């Protein structure tokens, strides 16, 4: 925001603060500027726009080498800075989203695998419990049979 940009227009606006746009007052506390919002002095900006709209336009976007391609200014520099982050394909944010999606997919597969293991263990325990109950019933039945044969109550 405080970077200086070459200008071909008069008056020579080189920084946003000259037209009333800044990150805050000089000497401002961190708590006042940490959110990253720009402050606009409306009277200063209105004056700059009314007195020299071309100079304000050039501060944001201009063609220094006169090849009809914008190659200078706040908006140009902002676009160049943000482009790697916001590109649909191959951008940093897209890459980070893809990494997070991949991690989520891996975690979901791990959860599904653990769920299958738990279901198998549950089935094994149910079968084991069923055999144990069957053995207990058989032992009780034999005990009753033996009691009846021996005549004990």
Tab-separated table of N, CA and C in Angstrom:
chain	number	residue	atom	x	y	z
A	1	UNK	N	0.824	-1.192	0.000
A	1	UNK	CA	0.000	0.000	0.000
A	1	UNK	C	0.868	1.255	0.000
A	2	UNK	N	1.997	1.180	0.671
A	2	UNK	CA	2.867	2.354	0.758
A	2	UNK	C	3.884	2.407	-0.376
A	3	UNK	N	3.860	1.418	-1.259
A	3	UNK	CA	4.820	1.373	-2.363
A	3	UNK	C	4.616	2.564	-3.294
A	4	UNK	N	5.719	3.048	-3.832
A	4	UNK	CA	5.679	4.166	-4.765
A	4	UNK	C	5.602	3.630	-6.195
A	5	UNK	N	4.786	4.300	-7.021
A	5	UNK	CA	4.614	3.901	-8.419
A	5	UNK	C	4.994	5.067	-9.323
A	6	UNK	N	5.767	4.807	-10.384
A	6	UNK	CA	6.108	5.883	-11.325
A	6	UNK	C	4.840	6.448	-11.967
A	7	UNK	N	4.872	7.717	-12.285
A	7	UNK	CA	3.695	8.349	-12.874
A	7	UNK	C	4.087	9.177	-14.089
A	8	UNK	N	3.205	9.193	-15.080
A	8	UNK	CA	3.425	9.996	-16.282
A	8	UNK	C	2.542	11.238	-16.281
A	9	UNK	N	1.659	11.347	-15.290
A	9	UNK	CA	0.681	12.436	-15.248
A	9	UNK	C	1.093	13.504	-14.246
A	10	UNK	N	0.487	14.652	-14.397
A	10	UNK	CA	0.642	15.743	-13.429
A	10	UNK	C	-0.729	16.034	-12.848
A	11	UNK	N	-0.894	16.227	-11.565
A	11	UNK	CA	0.130	16.101	-10.539
A	11	UNK	C	0.609	14.659	-10.424
A	12	UNK	N	1.799	14.540	-9.930
A	12	UNK	CA	2.511	13.270	-9.878
A	12	UNK	C	2.115	12.482	-8.622
A	13	UNK	N	0.998	11.731	-8.681
A	13	UNK	CA	0.595	10.894	-7.547
A	13	UNK	C	1.388	9.591	-7.618
A	14	UNK	N	2.184	9.328	-6.583
A	14	UNK	CA	3.025	8.135	-6.574
A	14	UNK	C	2.614	7.119	-5.511
A	15	UNK	N	1.922	7.571	-4.468
A	15	UNK	CA	1.480	6.664	-3.396
A	15	UNK	C	0.019	6.939	-3.074
A	16	UNK	N	-0.666	5.924	-2.577
A	16	UNK	CA	-2.088	6.052	-2.268
A	16	UNK	C	-2.365	7.129	-1.228
A	17	UNK	N	-1.446	7.319	-0.294
A	17	UNK	CA	-1.654	8.317	0.756
A	17	UNK	C	-1.829	9.719	0.173
A	18	UNK	N	-1.244	9.977	-0.992
A	18	UNK	CA	-1.378	11.293	-1.624
A	18	UNK	C	-2.815	11.579	-2.049
A	19	UNK	N	-3.605	10.543	-2.254
A	19	UNK	CA	-5.002	10.754	-2.646
A	19	UNK	C	-5.960	10.378	-1.517
A	20	UNK	N	-5.422	10.181	-0.301
A	20	UNK	CA	-6.271	9.962	0.867
A	20	UNK	C	-6.539	8.516	1.227
A	21	UNK	N	-5.773	7.580	0.698
A	21	UNK	CA	-5.971	6.160	1.020
A	21	UNK	C	-4.737	5.668	1.775
A	22	UNK	N	-4.972	5.128	2.991
A	22	UNK	CA	-3.843	4.672	3.811
A	22	UNK	C	-4.277	3.511	4.707
A	23	UNK	N	-3.296	2.939	5.391
A	23	UNK	CA	-3.599	1.858	6.344
A	23	UNK	C	-3.940	2.419	7.715
A	24	UNK	N	-3.778	3.690	7.895
A	24	UNK	CA	-4.097	4.322	9.172
A	24	UNK	C	-3.217	5.530	9.393
A	25	UNK	N	-3.460	6.189	10.495
A	25	UNK	CA	-2.697	7.385	10.822
A	25	UNK	C	-1.263	7.026	11.188
A	26	UNK	N	-0.348	7.927	10.914
A	26	UNK	CA	1.049	7.734	11.299
A	26	UNK	C	1.097	7.619	12.820
A	27	UNK	N	1.798	6.599	13.310
A	27	UNK	CA	1.899	6.380	14.751
A	27	UNK	C	0.716	5.640	15.345
A	28	UNK	N	-0.174	5.125	14.484
A	28	UNK	CA	-1.342	4.390	14.988
A	28	UNK	C	-0.899	3.120	15.705
A	29	UNK	N	-1.692	2.717	16.684
A	29	UNK	CA	-1.399	1.494	17.435
A	29	UNK	C	-1.717	0.280	16.571
A	30	UNK	N	-1.029	-0.818	16.857
A	30	UNK	CA	-1.231	-2.069	16.120
A	30	UNK	C	-2.693	-2.497	16.174
A	31	UNK	N	-3.335	-2.349	17.320
A	31	UNK	CA	-4.732	-2.768	17.472
A	31	UNK	C	-5.659	-2.015	16.516
A	32	UNK	N	-5.239	-0.832	16.077
A	32	UNK	CA	-6.063	-0.034	15.166
A	32	UNK	C	-5.875	-0.428	13.697
A	33	UNK	N	-4.735	-1.041	13.367
A	33	UNK	CA	-4.452	-1.334	11.958
A	33	UNK	C	-4.330	-2.821	11.649
A	34	UNK	N	-4.346	-3.687	12.671
A	34	UNK	CA	-4.058	-5.111	12.467
A	34	UNK	C	-5.052	-5.828	11.557
A	35	UNK	N	-6.283	-5.327	11.451
A	35	UNK	CA	-7.281	-5.998	10.615
A	35	UNK	C	-7.022	-5.805	9.127
A	36	UNK	N	-6.158	-4.861	8.770
A	36	UNK	CA	-5.756	-4.691	7.384
A	36	UNK	C	-6.694	-3.851	6.532
A	37	UNK	N	-7.603	-3.139	7.158
A	37	UNK	CA	-8.515	-2.296	6.385
A	37	UNK	C	-7.818	-1.009	5.955
A	38	UNK	N	-8.189	-0.530	4.796
A	38	UNK	CA	-7.679	0.752	4.334
A	38	UNK	C	-8.603	1.853	4.832
A	39	UNK	N	-8.014	2.990	5.160
A	39	UNK	CA	-8.799	4.155	5.566
A	39	UNK	C	-8.820	5.124	4.392
A	40	UNK	N	-9.977	5.717	4.180
A	40	UNK	CA	-10.128	6.647	3.064
A	40	UNK	C	-10.501	8.020	3.601
A	41	UNK	N	-9.686	9.001	3.269
A	41	UNK	CA	-9.991	10.397	3.570
A	41	UNK	C	-10.811	10.878	2.371
A	42	UNK	N	-12.130	10.880	2.538
A	42	UNK	CA	-13.025	11.164	1.408
A	42	UNK	C	-12.793	12.537	0.791
A	43	UNK	N	-12.521	13.533	1.609
A	43	UNK	CA	-12.328	14.879	1.044
A	43	UNK	C	-11.054	14.933	0.193
A	44	UNK	N	-9.996	14.291	0.658
A	44	UNK	CA	-8.741	14.273	-0.101
A	44	UNK	C	-8.900	13.481	-1.405
A	45	UNK	N	-9.601	12.345	-1.340
A	45	UNK	CA	-9.827	11.529	-2.536
A	45	UNK	C	-10.728	12.260	-3.530
A	46	UNK	N	-11.793	12.870	-3.032
A	46	UNK	CA	-12.710	13.614	-3.901
A	46	UNK	C	-11.978	14.763	-4.593
A	47	UNK	N	-11.137	15.456	-3.839
A	47	UNK	CA	-10.364	16.568	-4.414
A	47	UNK	C	-9.433	16.053	-5.516
A	48	UNK	N	-8.721	14.957	-5.245
A	48	UNK	CA	-7.803	14.403	-6.249
A	48	UNK	C	-8.562	13.961	-7.495
A	49	UNK	N	-9.712	13.328	-7.308
A	49	UNK	CA	-10.512	12.868	-8.454
A	49	UNK	C	-11.058	14.036	-9.270
A	50	UNK	N	-11.466	15.094	-8.598
A	50	UNK	CA	-12.030	16.224	-9.342
A	50	UNK	C	-10.944	17.053	-10.029
A	51	UNK	N	-9.772	17.179	-9.401
A	51	UNK	CA	-8.708	17.996	-9.981
A	51	UNK	C	-7.910	17.268	-11.062
A	52	UNK	N	-7.706	15.953	-10.870
A	52	UNK	CA	-6.866	15.227	-11.833
A	52	UNK	C	-7.252	13.748	-11.898
A	53	UNK	N	-8.392	13.453	-12.519
A	53	UNK	CA	-8.831	12.056	-12.593
A	53	UNK	C	-7.829	11.158	-13.329
A	54	UNK	N	-7.138	11.701	-14.341
A	54	UNK	CA	-6.160	10.899	-15.087
A	54	UNK	C	-4.990	10.488	-14.191
A	55	UNK	N	-4.550	11.385	-13.328
A	55	UNK	CA	-3.447	11.062	-12.413
A	55	UNK	C	-3.858	9.980	-11.420
A	56	UNK	N	-5.106	10.045	-10.941
A	56	UNK	CA	-5.612	9.021	-10.014
A	56	UNK	C	-5.701	7.691	-10.750
A	57	UNK	N	-6.217	7.718	-11.978
A	57	UNK	CA	-6.315	6.494	-12.784
A	57	UNK	C	-4.933	5.895	-13.008
A	58	UNK	N	-3.961	6.745	-13.324
A	58	UNK	CA	-2.596	6.270	-13.564
A	58	UNK	C	-1.965	5.670	-12.312
A	59	UNK	N	-2.331	6.187	-11.145
A	59	UNK	CA	-1.812	5.611	-9.901
A	59	UNK	C	-2.278	4.165	-9.758
A	60	UNK	N	-3.495	3.886	-10.202
A	60	UNK	CA	-4.031	2.525	-10.097
A	60	UNK	C	-3.617	1.637	-11.270
A	61	UNK	N	-3.561	2.176	-12.468
A	61	UNK	CA	-3.203	1.372	-13.643
A	61	UNK	C	-2.693	2.290	-14.746
A	62	UNK	N	-1.473	2.002	-15.197
A	62	UNK	CA	-0.920	2.812	-16.284
A	62	UNK	C	0.004	1.968	-17.156
A	63	UNK	N	0.334	2.540	-18.290
A	63	UNK	CA	1.212	1.886	-19.269
A	63	UNK	C	2.481	2.726	-19.383
A	64	UNK	N	3.532	2.302	-18.710
A	64	UNK	CA	4.767	3.096	-18.677
A	64	UNK	C	5.533	3.081	-19.989
A	65	UNK	N	5.521	1.957	-20.701
A	65	UNK	CA	6.320	1.873	-21.928
A	65	UNK	C	5.486	2.080	-23.196
A	66	UNK	N	4.260	2.508	-23.028
A	66	UNK	CA	3.368	2.871	-24.124
A	66	UNK	C	3.190	1.770	-25.166
A	67	UNK	N	3.019	0.526	-24.672
A	67	UNK	CA	2.754	-0.593	-25.584
A	67	UNK	C	1.295	-1.055	-25.503
A	68	UNK	N	0.456	-0.211	-24.923
A	68	UNK	CA	-0.983	-0.468	-24.777
A	68	UNK	C	-1.289	-1.636	-23.841
A	69	UNK	N	-0.339	-1.970	-22.967
A	69	UNK	CA	-0.551	-3.021	-21.966
A	69	UNK	C	-0.261	-2.423	-20.595
A	70	UNK	N	-1.221	-2.540	-19.691
A	70	UNK	CA	-1.027	-2.024	-18.336
A	70	UNK	C	0.140	-2.751	-17.683
A	71	UNK	N	1.106	-1.980	-17.178
A	71	UNK	CA	2.276	-2.596	-16.559
A	71	UNK	C	2.721	-1.880	-15.284
A	72	UNK	N	1.834	-1.062	-14.732
A	72	UNK	CA	2.201	-0.304	-13.543
A	72	UNK	C	0.948	0.107	-12.779
A	73	UNK	N	1.108	0.338	-11.496
A	73	UNK	CA	0.032	0.877	-10.686
A	73	UNK	C	-0.410	-0.067	-9.580
A	74	UNK	N	-1.186	0.492	-8.673
A	74	UNK	CA	-1.657	-0.255	-7.506
A	74	UNK	C	-2.477	-1.472	-7.928
A	75	UNK	N	-3.443	-1.286	-8.807
A	75	UNK	CA	-4.303	-2.404	-9.226
A	75	UNK	C	-3.495	-3.460	-9.976
A	76	UNK	N	-2.579	-3.034	-10.829
A	76	UNK	CA	-1.726	-3.974	-11.561
A	76	UNK	C	-0.897	-4.794	-10.581
A	77	UNK	N	-0.257	-4.127	-9.619
A	77	UNK	CA	0.597	-4.806	-8.648
A	77	UNK	C	-0.233	-5.742	-7.765
A	78	UNK	N	-1.424	-5.305	-7.376
A	78	UNK	CA	-2.293	-6.143	-6.548
A	78	UNK	C	-2.689	-7.402	-7.315
A	79	UNK	N	-3.016	-7.234	-8.585
A	79	UNK	CA	-3.360	-8.382	-9.425
A	79	UNK	C	-2.186	-9.351	-9.524
A	80	UNK	N	-0.989	-8.818	-9.760
A	80	UNK	CA	0.207	-9.658	-9.864
A	80	UNK	C	0.491	-10.391	-8.550
A	81	UNK	N	0.253	-9.726	-7.433
A	81	UNK	CA	0.516	-10.322	-6.120
A	81	UNK	C	-0.493	-11.414	-5.791
A	82	UNK	N	-1.762	-11.175	-6.098
A	82	UNK	CA	-2.818	-12.120	-5.722
A	82	UNK	C	-2.994	-13.272	-6.701
A	83	UNK	N	-2.545	-13.097	-7.932
A	83	UNK	CA	-2.753	-14.109	-8.973
A	83	UNK	C	-2.340	-15.521	-8.541
A	84	UNK	N	-1.158	-15.726	-7.946
A	84	UNK	CA	-0.781	-17.098	-7.569
A	84	UNK	C	-1.708	-17.713	-6.512
A	85	UNK	N	-2.372	-16.865	-5.755
A	85	UNK	CA	-3.253	-17.372	-4.705
A	85	UNK	C	-4.625	-17.757	-5.239
A	86	UNK	N	-5.112	-17.007	-6.195
A	86	UNK	CA	-6.501	-17.173	-6.611
A	86	UNK	C	-6.689	-17.857	-7.961
A	87	UNK	N	-5.615	-18.271	-8.609
A	87	UNK	CA	-5.757	-18.978	-9.882
A	87	UNK	C	-6.620	-20.209	-9.671
A	88	UNK	N	-7.529	-20.451	-10.605
A	88	UNK	CA	-8.423	-21.606	-10.487
A	88	UNK	C	-7.638	-22.901	-10.552
A	89	UNK	N	-6.667	-22.950	-11.435
A	89	UNK	CA	-5.869	-24.166	-11.597
A	89	UNK	C	-4.420	-23.847	-11.269
A	90	UNK	N	-3.880	-24.541	-10.294
A	90	UNK	CA	-2.481	-24.356	-9.955
A	90	UNK	C	-2.202	-23.248	-8.965
A	91	UNK	N	-3.235	-22.575	-8.481
A	91	UNK	CA	-3.028	-21.517	-7.501
A	91	UNK	C	-2.755	-22.092	-6.117
A	92	UNK	N	-2.189	-21.275	-5.257
A	92	UNK	CA	-1.841	-21.722	-3.912
A	92	UNK	C	-3.072	-22.119	-3.104
A	93	UNK	N	-4.141	-21.346	-3.215
A	93	UNK	CA	-5.360	-21.669	-2.468
A	93	UNK	C	-5.967	-22.958	-3.005
A	94	UNK	N	-6.013	-23.110	-4.322
A	94	UNK	CA	-6.537	-24.341	-4.920
A	94	UNK	C	-5.710	-25.541	-4.481
A	95	UNK	N	-4.397	-25.380	-4.460
A	95	UNK	CA	-3.519	-26.479	-4.024
A	95	UNK	C	-3.783	-26.835	-2.568
A	96	UNK	N	-3.978	-25.829	-1.738
A	96	UNK	CA	-4.252	-26.083	-0.310
A	96	UNK	C	-5.597	-26.789	-0.148
A	97	UNK	N	-6.599	-26.363	-0.894
A	97	UNK	CA	-7.914	-27.009	-0.841
A	97	UNK	C	-7.794	-28.463	-1.272
A	98	UNK	N	-7.047	-28.713	-2.347
A	98	UNK	CA	-6.849	-30.089	-2.821
A	98	UNK	C	-6.155	-30.944	-1.764
A	99	UNK	N	-5.163	-30.373	-1.084
A	99	UNK	CA	-4.461	-31.100	-0.025
A	99	UNK	C	-5.416	-31.442	1.115
A	100	UNK	N	-6.242	-30.494	1.499
A	100	UNK	CA	-7.202	-30.727	2.582
A	100	UNK	C	-8.217	-31.787	2.167
A	101	UNK	N	-8.704	-31.716	0.924
A	101	UNK	CA	-9.647	-32.732	0.439
A	101	UNK	C	-9.011	-34.115	0.458
A	102	UNK	N	-7.753	-34.204	0.052
A	102	UNK	CA	-7.042	-35.478	0.054
A	102	UNK	C	-6.907	-36.018	1.476
A	103	UNK	N	-6.583	-35.148	2.408
A	103	UNK	CA	-6.467	-35.551	3.811
A	103	UNK	C	-7.808	-36.045	4.336
A	104	UNK	N	-8.880	-35.352	3.988
A	104	UNK	CA	-10.222	-35.774	4.411
A	104	UNK	C	-10.543	-37.146	3.835
A	105	UNK	N	-10.245	-37.354	2.546
A	105	UNK	CA	-10.490	-38.659	1.918
A	105	UNK	C	-9.719	-39.765	2.629
A	106	UNK	N	-8.458	-39.502	2.969
A	106	UNK	CA	-7.647	-40.498	3.681
A	106	UNK	C	-8.241	-40.801	5.051
A	107	UNK	N	-8.668	-39.768	5.763
A	107	UNK	CA	-9.258	-39.959	7.095
A	107	UNK	C	-10.557	-40.756	6.988
A	108	UNK	N	-11.364	-40.459	5.965
A	108	UNK	CA	-12.618	-41.191	5.786
A	108	UNK	C	-12.349	-42.660	5.482
A	109	UNK	N	-11.319	-42.948	4.699
A	109	UNK	CA	-10.962	-44.337	4.403
A	109	UNK	C	-10.476	-45.035	5.664
A	110	UNK	N	-9.702	-44.337	6.481
A	110	UNK	CA	-9.240	-44.903	7.752
A	110	UNK	C	-10.429	-45.207	8.659
A	111	UNK	N	-11.384	-44.294	8.724
A	111	UNK	CA	-12.588	-44.504	9.539
A	111	UNK	C	-13.360	-45.713	9.029
A	112	UNK	N	-13.535	-45.806	7.707
A	112	UNK	CA	-14.271	-46.938	7.122
A	112	UNK	C	-13.556	-48.252	7.421
A	113	UNK	N	-12.233	-48.264	7.327
A	113	UNK	CA	-11.451	-49.467	7.613
A	113	UNK	C	-11.600	-49.874	9.076
A	114	UNK	N	-11.512	-48.916	9.973
A	114	UNK	CA	-11.676	-49.200	11.410
A	114	UNK	C	-13.090	-49.702	11.690
A	115	UNK	N	-14.071	-49.116	11.009
A	115	UNK	CA	-15.464	-49.545	11.190
A	115	UNK	C	-15.627	-50.999	10.756
A	116	UNK	N	-15.028	-51.356	9.614
A	116	UNK	CA	-15.102	-52.746	9.153
A	116	UNK	C	-14.435	-53.686	10.159
A	117	UNK	N	-13.280	-53.281	10.695
A	117	UNK	CA	-12.582	-54.102	11.697
A	117	UNK	C	-13.437	-54.282	12.943
A	118	UNK	N	-14.077	-53.211	13.374
A	118	UNK	CA	-14.949	-53.297	14.552
A	118	UNK	C	-16.135	-54.224	14.301
A	119	UNK	N	-16.714	-54.133	13.109
A	119	UNK	CA	-17.850	-55.001	12.779
A	119	UNK	C	-17.423	-56.468	12.758
A	120	UNK	N	-16.229	-56.749	12.221
A	120	UNK	CA	-15.721	-58.128	12.214
A	120	UNK	C	-15.481	-58.619	13.636
A	121	UNK	N	-14.880	-57.771	14.469
A	121	UNK	CA	-14.621	-58.145	15.864
A	121	UNK	C	-15.935	-58.379	16.594
A	122	UNK	N	-16.931	-57.534	16.347
A	122	UNK	CA	-18.245	-57.709	16.970
A	122	UNK	C	-18.846	-59.055	16.568
A	123	UNK	N	-18.756	-59.394	15.292
A	123	UNK	CA	-19.300	-60.665	14.810
A	123	UNK	C	-18.583	-61.840	15.470
A	124	UNK	N	-17.249	-61.755	15.580
A	124	UNK	CA	-16.482	-62.824	16.235
A	124	UNK	C	-16.911	-62.982	17.693
A	125	UNK	N	-17.076	-61.866	18.390
A	125	UNK	CA	-17.480	-61.925	19.799
A	125	UNK	C	-18.900	-62.468	19.953
A	126	UNK	N	-19.802	-62.101	19.052
A	126	UNK	CA	-21.179	-62.625	19.114
A	126	UNK	C	-21.176	-64.146	18.913
A	127	UNK	N	-20.382	-64.603	17.933
A	127	UNK	CA	-20.297	-66.052	17.693
A	127	UNK	C	-19.706	-66.766	18.906
A	128	UNK	N	-18.657	-66.190	19.485
A	128	UNK	CA	-18.018	-66.777	20.666
A	128	UNK	C	-19.000	-66.806	21.841
A	129	UNK	N	-19.741	-65.721	22.026
A	129	UNK	CA	-20.735	-65.652	23.098
A	129	UNK	C	-21.840	-66.685	22.870
A	130	UNK	N	-22.253	-66.826	21.617
A	130	UNK	CA	-23.284	-67.826	21.291
A	130	UNK	C	-22.807	-69.230	21.614
A	131	UNK	N	-21.568	-69.558	21.262
A	131	UNK	CA	-21.011	-70.877	21.593
A	131	UNK	C	-20.917	-71.064	23.103
A	132	UNK	N	-20.527	-70.005	23.811
A	132	UNK	CA	-20.415	-70.081	25.265
A	132	UNK	C	-21.787	-70.329	25.889
A	133	UNK	N	-22.807	-69.622	25.446
A	133	UNK	CA	-24.164	-69.831	25.971
A	133	UNK	C	-24.654	-71.237	25.657
A	134	UNK	N	-24.342	-71.706	24.466
A	134	UNK	CA	-24.730	-73.068	24.087
A	134	UNK	C	-24.052	-74.085	25.002
A	135	UNK	N	-22.784	-73.872	25.305
A	135	UNK	CA	-22.048	-74.776	26.202
A	135	UNK	C	-22.637	-74.737	27.605
A	136	UNK	N	-23.017	-73.546	28.075
A	136	UNK	CA	-23.626	-73.418	29.407
A	136	UNK	C	-24.960	-74.152	29.441
A	137	UNK	N	-25.789	-73.998	28.391
A	137	UNK	CA	-27.079	-74.709	28.336
A	137	UNK	C	-26.853	-76.218	28.344
A	138	UNK	N	-25.872	-76.660	27.569
A	138	UNK	CA	-25.576	-78.094	27.509
A	138	UNK	C	-25.102	-78.600	28.870
A	139	UNK	N	-24.250	-77.812	29.555
A	139	UNK	CA	-23.762	-78.212	30.881
A	139	UNK	C	-24.907	-78.257	31.882
A	140	UNK	N	-25.828	-77.309	31.823
A	140	UNK	CA	-26.987	-77.309	32.728
A	140	UNK	C	-27.876	-78.522	32.446
A	141	UNK	N	-28.039	-78.780	31.164
A	141	UNK	CA	-28.868	-79.927	30.782
A	141	UNK	C	-28.263	-81.223	31.309
A	142	UNK	N	-26.966	-81.392	31.172
A	142	UNK	CA	-26.297	-82.591	31.688
A	142	UNK	C	-26.382	-82.642	33.205
A	143	UNK	N	-26.237	-81.457	33.827
A	143	UNK	CA	-26.330	-81.407	35.285
A	143	UNK	C	-27.710	-81.849	35.742
A	144	UNK	N	-28.752	-81.385	35.069
A	144	UNK	CA	-30.127	-81.777	35.410
A	144	UNK	C	-30.329	-83.268	35.165
A	145	UNK	N	-29.779	-83.770	34.085
A	145	UNK	CA	-29.904	-85.190	33.754
A	145	UNK	C	-29.243	-86.043	34.840
A	146	UNK	N	-28.011	-85.621	35.217
A	146	UNK	CA	-27.291	-86.373	36.246
A	146	UNK	C	-28.011	-86.302	37.586
A	147	UNK	N	-28.553	-85.152	37.913
A	147	UNK	CA	-29.297	-85.009	39.167
A	147	UNK	C	-30.504	-85.935	39.166
A	148	UNK	N	-31.176	-86.006	38.041
A	148	UNK	CA	-32.365	-86.865	37.970
A	148	UNK	C	-31.983	-88.335	38.059
A	149	UNK	N	-30.881	-88.726	37.507
A	149	UNK	CA	-30.441	-90.117	37.559
A	149	UNK	C	-29.940	-90.486	38.952
A	150	UNK	N	-29.332	-89.517	39.614
A	150	UNK	CA	-28.807	-89.786	40.944
A	150	UNK	C	-29.866	-89.567	42.015
A	151	UNK	N	-30.941	-89.010	41.646
A	151	UNK	CA	-32.037	-88.789	42.561
A	151	UNK	C	-31.808	-87.656	43.534
A	152	UNK	N	-30.972	-86.729	43.196
A	152	UNK	CA	-30.760	-85.582	44.075
A	152	UNK	C	-31.572	-84.407	43.568
A	153	UNK	N	-32.125	-83.680	44.513
A	153	UNK	CA	-32.954	-82.540	44.120
A	153	UNK	C	-32.183	-81.362	43.606
